[in-house]
PDB file of C-alpha atoms and ligand atoms in Angstrom:
ATOM      1  CA  MET O 221     109.076 106.331 101.876  1.00 94.00           C
ATOM      2  CA  LYS O 222     106.038 104.057 102.142  1.00 97.00           C
ATOM      3  CA  ILE O 223     105.122 102.550  98.814  1.00 98.00           C
ATOM      4  CA  ILE O 224     102.330 100.246  97.637  1.00 98.00           C
ATOM      5  CA  MET O 225     102.608  98.310  94.386  1.00 98.00           C
ATOM      6  CA  LEU O 226      99.334  97.846  92.509  1.00 98.00           C
ATOM      7  CA  GLY O 227      98.693  95.861  89.351  1.00 98.00           C
ATOM      8  CA  ALA O 228      97.326  92.604  88.009  1.00 97.00           C
ATOM      9  CA  PRO O 229      98.980  89.308  88.953  1.00 96.00           C
ATOM     10  CA  GLY O 230     102.074  89.059  86.764  1.00 95.00           C
ATOM     11  CA  ALA O 231     102.219  92.808  86.007  1.00 97.00           C
ATOM     12  CA  GLY O 232     105.721  93.024  87.444  1.00 96.00           C
ATOM     13  CA  LYS O 233     105.013  94.262  90.994  1.00 98.00           C
ATOM     14  CA  GLY O 234     107.503  91.894  92.600  1.00 97.00           C
ATOM     15  CA  THR O 235     110.181  92.553  89.979  1.00 96.00           C
ATOM     16  CA  GLN O 236     109.966  96.308  90.527  1.00 98.00           C
ATOM     17  CA  ALA O 237     109.451  96.071  94.316  1.00 98.00           C
ATOM     18  CA  LYS O 238     112.750  94.159  94.673  1.00 97.00           C
ATOM     19  CA  LYS O 239     114.583  96.818  92.673  1.00 98.00           C
ATOM     20  CA  ILE O 240     112.997  99.655  94.706  1.00 98.00           C
ATOM     21  CA  ALA O 241     113.880  97.914  97.979  1.00 98.00           C
ATOM     22  CA  ALA O 242     117.508  97.471  96.894  1.00 97.00           C
ATOM     23  CA  LYS O 243     117.938 101.046  95.619  1.00 97.00           C
ATOM     24  CA  TYR O 244     116.289 102.809  98.584  1.00 96.00           C
ATOM     25  CA  ASP O 245     117.430 100.252 101.178  1.00 97.00           C
ATOM     26  CA  ILE O 246     113.943  99.570 102.536  1.00 97.00           C
ATOM     27  CA  PRO O 247     112.211  96.220 103.232  1.00 98.00           C
ATOM     28  CA  HIS O 248     110.272  94.495 100.445  1.00 98.00           C
ATOM     29  CA  ILE O 249     107.146  93.007 101.994  1.00 98.00           C
ATOM     30  CA  SER O 250     105.337  90.540  99.732  1.00 98.00           C
ATOM     31  CA  THR O 251     102.244  88.891 101.195  1.00 98.00           C
ATOM     32  CA  GLY O 252     102.425  86.225  98.476  1.00 96.00           C
ATOM     33  CA  ASP O 253     106.003  85.398  99.569  1.00 95.00           C
ATOM     34  CA  ILE O 254     104.906  85.322 103.232  1.00 96.00           C
ATOM     35  CA  PHE O 255     102.114  82.851 102.415  1.00 96.00           C
ATOM     36  CA  ARG O 256     104.422  80.696 100.259  1.00 94.00           C
ATOM     37  CA  ALA O 257     106.998  80.569 103.089  1.00 94.00           C
ATOM     38  CA  ASN O 258     104.225  79.489 105.482  1.00 96.00           C
ATOM     39  CA  ILE O 259     103.098  76.784 103.040  1.00 95.00           C
ATOM     40  CA  LYS O 260     106.676  75.530 102.733  1.00 94.00           C
ATOM     41  CA  ASN O 261     107.041  75.422 106.530  1.00 95.00           C
ATOM     42  CA  GLY O 262     103.687  73.647 106.969  1.00 97.00           C
ATOM     43  CA  THR O 263     102.219  76.251 109.354  1.00 97.00           C
ATOM     44  CA  ASP O 264      98.480  76.532 110.090  1.00 97.00           C
ATOM     45  CA  LEU O 265      98.399  79.846 108.232  1.00 97.00           C
ATOM     46  CA  GLY O 266     100.077  78.194 105.245  1.00 97.00           C
ATOM     47  CA  LYS O 267      97.560  75.333 105.223  1.00 97.00           C
ATOM     48  CA  LYS O 268      94.624  77.740 105.342  1.00 97.00           C
ATOM     49  CA  ALA O 269      96.099  80.108 102.707  1.00 97.00           C
ATOM     50  CA  LYS O 270      96.915  77.271 100.289  1.00 96.00           C
ATOM     51  CA  THR O 271      93.296  76.246  99.847  1.00 96.00           C
ATOM     52  CA  TYR O 272      92.492  79.727  98.485  1.00 97.00           C
ATOM     53  CA  MET O 273      95.726  80.283  96.557  1.00 96.00           C
ATOM     54  CA  ASP O 274      95.419  76.993  94.654  1.00 93.00           C
ATOM     55  CA  GLN O 275      92.005  78.085  93.377  1.00 94.00           C
ATOM     56  CA  GLY O 276      93.243  81.539  92.307  1.00 94.00           C
ATOM     57  CA  LEU O 277      91.170  83.168  95.053  1.00 97.00           C
ATOM     58  CA  LEU O 278      92.230  85.780  97.587  1.00 98.00           C
ATOM     59  CA  VAL O 279      93.052  84.645 101.091  1.00 98.00           C
ATOM     60  CA  PRO O 280      90.390  86.142 103.433  1.00 98.00           C
ATOM     61  CA  ASP O 281      91.155  89.647 104.735  1.00 97.00           C
ATOM     62  CA  GLU O 282      91.265  88.469 108.363  1.00 96.00           C
ATOM     63  CA  LEU O 283      94.209  86.163 107.595  1.00 96.00           C
ATOM     64  CA  VAL O 284      96.287  88.881 105.960  1.00 97.00           C
ATOM     65  CA  VAL O 285      95.530  92.246 107.573  1.00 96.00           C
ATOM     66  CA  ASP O 286      96.978  91.641 111.061  1.00 93.00           C
ATOM     67  CA  LEU O 287     100.043  90.018 109.572  1.00 95.00           C
ATOM     68  CA  VAL O 288     100.845  93.146 107.519  1.00 97.00           C
ATOM     69  CA  VAL O 289      99.886  95.619 110.232  1.00 95.00           C
ATOM     70  CA  ASP O 290     102.296  93.849 112.631  1.00 94.00           C
ATOM     71  CA  ARG O 291     105.026  93.707 109.995  1.00 95.00           C
ATOM     72  CA  VAL O 292     104.972  97.439 109.118  1.00 95.00           C
ATOM     73  CA  ALA O 293     105.150  98.341 112.815  1.00 92.00           C
ATOM     74  CA  GLN O 294     108.555  96.609 113.139  1.00 94.00           C
ATOM     75  CA  ASP O 295     111.716  98.664 113.589  1.00 94.00           C
ATOM     76  CA  ASP O 296     113.179  97.951 110.156  1.00 96.00           C
ATOM     77  CA  CYS O 297     110.100  99.593 108.583  1.00 95.00           C
ATOM     78  CA  ALA O 298     110.683 102.935 110.320  1.00 92.00           C
ATOM     79  CA  GLY O 299     112.401 104.378 107.236  1.00 93.00           C
ATOM     80  CA  GLY O 300     109.742 103.069 104.849  1.00 96.00           C
ATOM     81  CA  TYR O 301     108.957  99.903 102.911  1.00 98.00           C
ATOM     82  CA  VAL O 302     107.518  98.645  99.683  1.00 98.00           C
ATOM     83  CA  LEU O 303     104.347  96.564  99.971  1.00 98.00           C
ATOM     84  CA  ASP O 304     103.885  94.067  97.139  1.00 98.00           C
ATOM     85  CA  GLY O 305     100.551  92.250  96.834  1.00 98.00           C
ATOM     86  CA  PHE O 306      98.904  94.137  99.695  1.00 98.00           C
ATOM     87  CA  PRO O 307      96.369  95.673  99.866  1.00 98.00           C
ATOM     88  CA  ARG O 308      94.270  93.667  97.429  1.00 98.00           C
ATOM     89  CA  THR O 309      90.790  94.685  98.625  1.00 98.00           C
ATOM     90  CA  ILE O 310      89.196  97.943  99.793  1.00 98.00           C
ATOM     91  CA  PRO O 311      88.798  96.620 103.388  1.00 98.00           C
ATOM     92  CA  GLN O 312      92.557  95.783 103.408  1.00 98.00           C
ATOM     93  CA  ALA O 313      93.392  99.324 102.223  1.00 98.00           C
ATOM     94  CA  GLU O 314      91.126 100.855 104.857  1.00 98.00           C
ATOM     95  CA  ALA O 315      92.642  98.673 107.589  1.00 97.00           C
ATOM     96  CA  LEU O 316      96.152  99.703 106.521  1.00 97.00           C
ATOM     97  CA  ASP O 317      95.253 103.407 106.486  1.00 97.00           C
ATOM     98  CA  LYS O 318      93.694 103.082 109.935  1.00 96.00           C
ATOM     99  CA  ALA O 319      96.695 101.259 111.392  1.00 94.00           C
ATOM    100  CA  LEU O 320      99.133 103.770 109.879  1.00 94.00           C
ATOM    101  CA  ALA O 321      97.060 106.736 111.108  1.00 95.00           C
ATOM    102  CA  ALA O 322      97.323 105.307 114.632  1.00 92.00           C
ATOM    103  CA  LEU O 323     101.132 105.434 114.209  1.00 88.00           C
ATOM    104  CA  GLY O 324     100.945 108.977 112.775  1.00 90.00           C
ATOM    105  CA  GLN O 325     101.956 107.657 109.336  1.00 92.00           C
ATOM    106  CA  LYS O 326     100.501 107.369 105.834  1.00 95.00           C
ATOM    107  CA  VAL O 327     101.238 105.743 102.480  1.00 97.00           C
ATOM    108  CA  ASP O 328     103.283 108.072 100.238  1.00 97.00           C
ATOM    109  CA  TYR O 329     102.905 106.435  96.813  1.00 98.00           C
ATOM    110  CA  ALA O 330     100.625 103.824  95.239  1.00 98.00           C
ATOM    111  CA  ILE O 331     102.346 102.736  92.026  1.00 98.00           C
ATOM    112  CA  ASP O 332     100.053 100.997  89.546  1.00 98.00           C
ATOM    113  CA  VAL O 333     101.984  98.839  87.081  1.00 98.00           C
ATOM    114  CA  GLU O 334      99.644  98.674  84.104  1.00 98.00           C
ATOM    115  CA  VAL O 335      99.684  95.625  81.818  1.00 97.00           C
ATOM    116  CA  PRO O 336      96.718  94.507  79.653  1.00 96.00           C
ATOM    117  CA  ASP O 337      95.217  91.074  80.338  1.00 94.00           C
ATOM    118  CA  GLU O 338      96.469  89.623  77.034  1.00 91.00           C
ATOM    119  CA  ASN O 339     100.109  90.292  78.035  1.00 93.00           C
ATOM    120  CA  ILE O 340      99.511  88.858  81.509  1.00 93.00           C
ATOM    121  CA  ILE O 341      98.748  85.386  80.170  1.00 88.00           C
ATOM    122  CA  SER O 342     102.207  85.092  78.529  1.00 85.00           C
ATOM    123  CA  ARG O 343     103.961  86.747  81.501  1.00 88.00           C
ATOM    124  CA  MET O 344     102.538  84.147  83.867  1.00 92.00           C
ATOM    125  CA  GLY O 345     103.177  81.202  81.556  1.00 91.00           C
ATOM    126  CA  GLY O 346     106.854  82.171  81.346  1.00 93.00           C
ATOM    127  CA  ARG O 347     107.376  82.952  85.032  1.00 94.00           C
ATOM    128  CA  ARG O 348     109.522  80.480  86.933  1.00 96.00           C
ATOM    129  CA  ALA O 349     110.005  80.485  90.712  1.00 95.00           C
ATOM    130  CA  CYS O 350     112.847  78.982  92.700  1.00 95.00           C
ATOM    131  CA  VAL O 351     111.784  76.176  95.057  1.00 93.00           C
ATOM    132  CA  GLY O 352     114.608  77.208  97.412  1.00 92.00           C
ATOM    133  CA  CYS O 353     114.708  80.999  97.801  1.00 91.00           C
ATOM    134  CA  GLY O 354     111.550  82.055  95.926  1.00 89.00           C
ATOM    135  CA  ALA O 355     113.429  84.234  93.396  1.00 92.00           C
ATOM    136  CA  THR O 356     111.449  84.724  90.184  1.00 94.00           C
ATOM    137  CA  TYR O 357     112.562  84.623  86.573  1.00 96.00           C
ATOM    138  CA  HIS O 358     110.949  84.757  83.163  1.00 95.00           C
ATOM    139  CA  MET O 359     111.983  82.225  80.514  1.00 93.00           C
ATOM    140  CA  GLU O 360     112.138  84.964  77.864  1.00 93.00           C
ATOM    141  CA  TYR O 361     112.402  88.376  79.602  1.00 92.00           C
ATOM    142  CA  ALA O 362     114.441  87.628  82.722  1.00 94.00           C
ATOM    143  CA  ALA O 363     116.065  84.270  82.064  1.00 96.00           C
ATOM    144  CA  PRO O 364     118.363  82.531  84.574  1.00 97.00           C
ATOM    145  CA  LYS O 365     121.986  81.920  83.504  1.00 97.00           C
ATOM    146  CA  ALA O 366     121.441  78.139  83.349  1.00 97.00           C
ATOM    147  CA  GLU O 367     118.030  76.874  82.235  1.00 95.00           C
ATOM    148  CA  GLY O 368     115.845  75.683  85.103  1.00 96.00           C
ATOM    149  CA  ILE O 369     118.407  76.584  87.815  1.00 97.00           C
ATOM    150  CA  CYS O 370     118.276  79.542  90.237  1.00 97.00           C
ATOM    151  CA  ASP O 371     121.181  82.016  89.798  1.00 97.00           C
ATOM    152  CA  THR O 372     121.101  82.851  93.500  1.00 95.00           C
ATOM    153  CA  CYS O 373     120.860  79.489  95.280  1.00 96.00           C
ATOM    154  CA  GLY O 374     121.254  76.825  92.569  1.00 97.00           C
ATOM    155  CA  LYS O 375     117.922  75.116  93.288  1.00 97.00           C
ATOM    156  CA  GLU O 376     115.295  74.072  90.744  1.00 97.00           C
ATOM    157  CA  LEU O 377     112.973  76.573  89.022  1.00 97.00           C
ATOM    158  CA  ILE O 378     109.304  75.600  88.643  1.00 96.00           C
ATOM    159  CA  LEU O 379     106.040  76.941  87.209  1.00 94.00           C
ATOM    160  CA  ARG O 380     103.954  77.906  90.258  1.00 91.00           C
ATOM    161  CA  ASP O 381     100.670  75.951  90.482  1.00 88.00           C
ATOM    162  CA  ASP O 382      98.732  79.215  90.499  1.00 90.00           C
ATOM    163  CA  ASP O 383     100.540  80.382  87.330  1.00 92.00           C
ATOM    164  CA  LYS O 384      99.091  77.492  85.300  1.00 91.00           C
ATOM    165  CA  PRO O 385      96.725  78.755  82.569  1.00 88.00           C
ATOM    166  CA  GLU O 386      93.622  77.283  84.193  1.00 88.00           C
ATOM    167  CA  THR O 387      94.223  79.364  87.361  1.00 92.00           C
ATOM    168  CA  VAL O 388      95.515  82.568  85.742  1.00 93.00           C
ATOM    169  CA  GLY O 389      92.100  83.358  84.203  1.00 93.00           C
ATOM    170  CA  LYS O 390      90.476  83.081  87.628  1.00 94.00           C
ATOM    171  CA  ARG O 391      93.149  85.280  89.216  1.00 95.00           C
ATOM    172  CA  LEU O 392      92.562  87.961  86.584  1.00 96.00           C
ATOM    173  CA  ASP O 393      88.792  87.883  87.237  1.00 96.00           C
ATOM    174  CA  VAL O 394      89.451  88.230  90.968  1.00 97.00           C
ATOM    175  CA  TYR O 395      91.872  91.105  90.288  1.00 97.00           C
ATOM    176  CA  HIS O 396      89.329  93.059  88.224  1.00 98.00           C
ATOM    177  CA  GLU O 397      86.562  92.486  90.718  1.00 98.00           C
ATOM    178  CA  GLN O 398      88.297  92.939  94.067  1.00 98.00           C
ATOM    179  CA  THR O 399      91.640  94.700  93.543  1.00 98.00           C
ATOM    180  CA  GLN O 400      91.176  97.119  90.634  1.00 98.00           C
ATOM    181  CA  PRO O 401      88.838  99.355  92.724  1.00 98.00           C
ATOM    182  CA  LEU O 402      91.958 100.285  94.721  1.00 98.00           C
ATOM    183  CA  ILE O 403      93.109 102.380  91.749  1.00 98.00           C
ATOM    184  CA  ASP O 404      90.234 104.816  92.347  1.00 98.00           C
ATOM    185  CA  TYR O 405      90.762 104.584  96.098  1.00 98.00           C
ATOM    186  CA  TYR O 406      94.372 105.782  95.850  1.00 98.00           C
ATOM    187  CA  ALA O 407      93.569 108.268  93.052  1.00 98.00           C
ATOM    188  CA  SER O 408      91.064 109.873  95.445  1.00 98.00           C
ATOM    189  CA  ALA O 409      93.769 109.969  98.116  1.00 97.00           C
ATOM    190  CA  GLY O 410      95.975 111.847  95.606  1.00 98.00           C
ATOM    191  CA  ILE O 411      98.874 109.365  95.733  1.00 98.00           C
ATOM    192  CA  LEU O 412      98.256 107.194  92.653  1.00 98.00           C
ATOM    193  CA  LYS O 413     101.098 106.978  90.103  1.00 98.00           C
ATOM    194  CA  GLU O 414     100.505 104.955  86.935  1.00 98.00           C
ATOM    195  CA  VAL O 415     103.357 103.391  84.976  1.00 98.00           C
ATOM    196  CA  ASP O 416     103.360 101.448  81.695  1.00 98.00           C
ATOM    197  CA  GLY O 417     104.281  97.925  82.778  1.00 98.00           C
ATOM    198  CA  THR O 418     104.620  96.646  79.201  1.00 97.00           C
ATOM    199  CA  ALA O 419     107.971  98.434  78.825  1.00 97.00           C
ATOM    200  CA  ASP O 420     111.319  96.716  79.401  1.00 96.00           C
ATOM    201  CA  ILE O 421     112.009  95.892  83.087  1.00 97.00           C
ATOM    202  CA  ASN O 422     114.750  98.545  83.390  1.00 97.00           C
ATOM    203  CA  ASP O 423     112.662 101.200  81.640  1.00 98.00           C
ATOM    204  CA  VAL O 424     109.770 100.582  84.030  1.00 98.00           C
ATOM    205  CA  PHE O 425     112.202 100.975  86.915  1.00 98.00           C
ATOM    206  CA  GLN O 426     113.611 104.198  85.463  1.00 98.00           C
ATOM    207  CA  THR O 427     110.084 105.669  85.322  1.00 98.00           C
ATOM    208  CA  ILE O 428     109.467 104.619  88.928  1.00 98.00           C
ATOM    209  CA  THR O 429     112.685 106.211  90.191  1.00 97.00           C
ATOM    210  CA  GLU O 430     111.691 109.451  88.436  1.00 97.00           C
ATOM    211  CA  ILE O 431     108.367 109.333  90.309  1.00 97.00           C
ATOM    212  CA  LEU O 432     110.104 108.624  93.614  1.00 96.00           C
ATOM    213  CA  GLY O 433     112.461 111.500  92.950  1.00 88.00           C
ATOM    214  CA  ALA O 434     115.934 110.020  92.847  1.00 67.00           C
TER     215      ALA O 434
HETATM  216  P1  ADP F 673     103.819  90.191  90.022  1.00 63.79           P
HETATM  217  O1  ADP F 673     104.683  90.355  91.248  1.00 63.79           O
HETATM  218  O2  ADP F 673     103.080  91.456  89.662  1.00 63.79           O
HETATM  219  O3  ADP F 673     102.908  89.005  90.097  1.00 63.79           O
HETATM  220  P2  ADP F 673     106.348  89.506  88.690  1.00 63.79           P
HETATM  221  O4  ADP F 673     107.214  90.647  89.098  1.00 63.79           O
HETATM  222  O5  ADP F 673     106.597  88.187  89.322  1.00 63.79           O
HETATM  223  O6  ADP F 673     104.778  89.918  88.797  1.00 63.79           O
HETATM  224  O7  ADP F 673     106.454  89.382  87.098  1.00 63.79           O
HETATM  225  C1  ADP F 673     105.721  88.362  86.391  1.00 63.79           C
HETATM  226  C2  ADP F 673     106.639  87.744  85.330  1.00 63.79           C
HETATM  227  O8  ADP F 673     106.898  88.696  84.303  1.00 63.79           O
HETATM  228  C3  ADP F 673     107.997  87.316  85.882  1.00 63.79           C
HETATM  229  O9  ADP F 673     108.367  86.126  85.225  1.00 63.79           O
HETATM  230  C4  ADP F 673     108.921  88.488  85.528  1.00 63.79           C
HETATM  231  O10 ADP F 673     110.264  88.056  85.317  1.00 63.79           O
HETATM  232  C5  ADP F 673     108.305  88.997  84.220  1.00 63.79           C
HETATM  233  N1  ADP F 673     108.369  90.468  84.090  1.00 63.79           N
HETATM  234  C6  ADP F 673     108.255  91.406  85.071  1.00 63.79           C
HETATM  235  N2  ADP F 673     108.322  92.660  84.556  1.00 63.79           N
HETATM  236  C7  ADP F 673     108.467  92.501  83.215  1.00 63.79           C
HETATM  237  C8  ADP F 673     108.608  93.423  82.104  1.00 63.79           C
HETATM  238  N3  ADP F 673     108.580  94.744  82.300  1.00 63.79           N
HETATM  239  N4  ADP F 673     108.736  92.890  80.863  1.00 63.79           N
HETATM  240  C9  ADP F 673     108.743  91.547  80.672  1.00 63.79           C
HETATM  241  N5  ADP F 673     108.640  90.637  81.659  1.00 63.79           N
HETATM  242  C10 ADP F 673     108.500  91.098  82.918  1.00 63.79           C
HETATM  243  P1  AMP F 674     101.204  86.952  94.728  1.00 63.79           P
HETATM  244  O1  AMP F 674     102.504  86.265  94.969  1.00 63.79           O
HETATM  245  O2  AMP F 674     101.192  88.390  95.220  1.00 63.79           O
HETATM  246  O3  AMP F 674     100.726  86.849  93.300  1.00 63.79           O
HETATM  247  O4  AMP F 674     100.121  86.200  95.641  1.00 63.79           O
HETATM  248  C1  AMP F 674      99.816  84.830  95.442  1.00 63.79           C
HETATM  249  C2  AMP F 674      98.470  84.504  96.081  1.00 63.79           C
HETATM  250  O5  AMP F 674      98.548  84.747  97.507  1.00 63.79           O
HETATM  251  C3  AMP F 674      97.272  85.328  95.608  1.00 63.79           C
HETATM  252  O6  AMP F 674      96.702  84.831  94.413  1.00 63.79           O
HETATM  253  C4  AMP F 674      96.349  85.203  96.814  1.00 63.79           C
HETATM  254  O7  AMP F 674      95.694  83.942  96.844  1.00 63.79           O
HETATM  255  C5  AMP F 674      97.307  85.242  97.994  1.00 63.79           C
HETATM  256  N1  AMP F 674      97.518  86.635  98.482  1.00 63.79           N
HETATM  257  C6  AMP F 674      98.677  87.345  98.454  1.00 63.79           C
HETATM  258  N2  AMP F 674      98.495  88.563  98.980  1.00 63.79           N
HETATM  259  C7  AMP F 674      97.183  88.636  99.347  1.00 63.79           C
HETATM  260  C8  AMP F 674      96.370  89.645  99.926  1.00 63.79           C
HETATM  261  N3  AMP F 674      96.851  90.862 100.240  1.00 63.79           N
HETATM  262  N4  AMP F 674      95.063  89.357 100.167  1.00 63.79           N
HETATM  263  C9  AMP F 674      94.557  88.151  99.853  1.00 63.79           C
HETATM  264  N5  AMP F 674      95.261  87.166  99.297  1.00 63.79           N
HETATM  265  C10 AMP F 674      96.566  87.391  99.031  1.00 63.79           C
END
């Protein structure tokens, strides 16, 4: 089962992708997480990506496409995977389709988690990320057991720089301009599934499992 998560930044792609990965025992591949790990480790890729991420812009296609194409060709992806945050542009989607076709594969589902812009602003303002393991929480909707501390690894929870209000507006503009066209792209391919992302986290997941047929 090869799944793509679509939706605005903060729509809940990562939250749902983690739950899908756990239930169906497939890898969760988040390009945002891959870039953040590279930034933390001080790699060249991380340094390049950071300059774009800090401004709320997309990292150029050439820095992300090969990375994902290599990742989905690895053995642990043979039984499927859930891609979170990729593709984000039409050229990325076309490159993925081309690479999969060369392997005799295709994407099975593109799940669009729909949340209006006005809800996104409060989602992002309340999101907290762990500086240690990258786990995400929401101060109101998915709170950690102890305030400011990660349930999983005990490290500090912070507001990501790119979740600050001044950057969120830019990220939403970029989403509408460069990523939203993917909805038509996958609708034309006949694999688009739209879910109401304003529902409770578990209700959204229930809808997704009904779509995935289990
Ligand atoms: P994305 O991966 O699309 O950027 P996340 O999954 O990180 O978004 O979710 C953004 C924030 O909203 C997080 O703080 C998360 O805990 C919270 N969140 C996710 N889904 C829901 C939901 N259905 N209702 C309320 N809050 C949610
Ligand atoms: P995310 O964690 O998915 O919200 O991603 C955080 C940031 O990483 C984005 O705002 C982009 O700057 C960058 N990024 C992640 N995935 C991609 C992608 N597929 N293409 C371009 N930039 C990306």
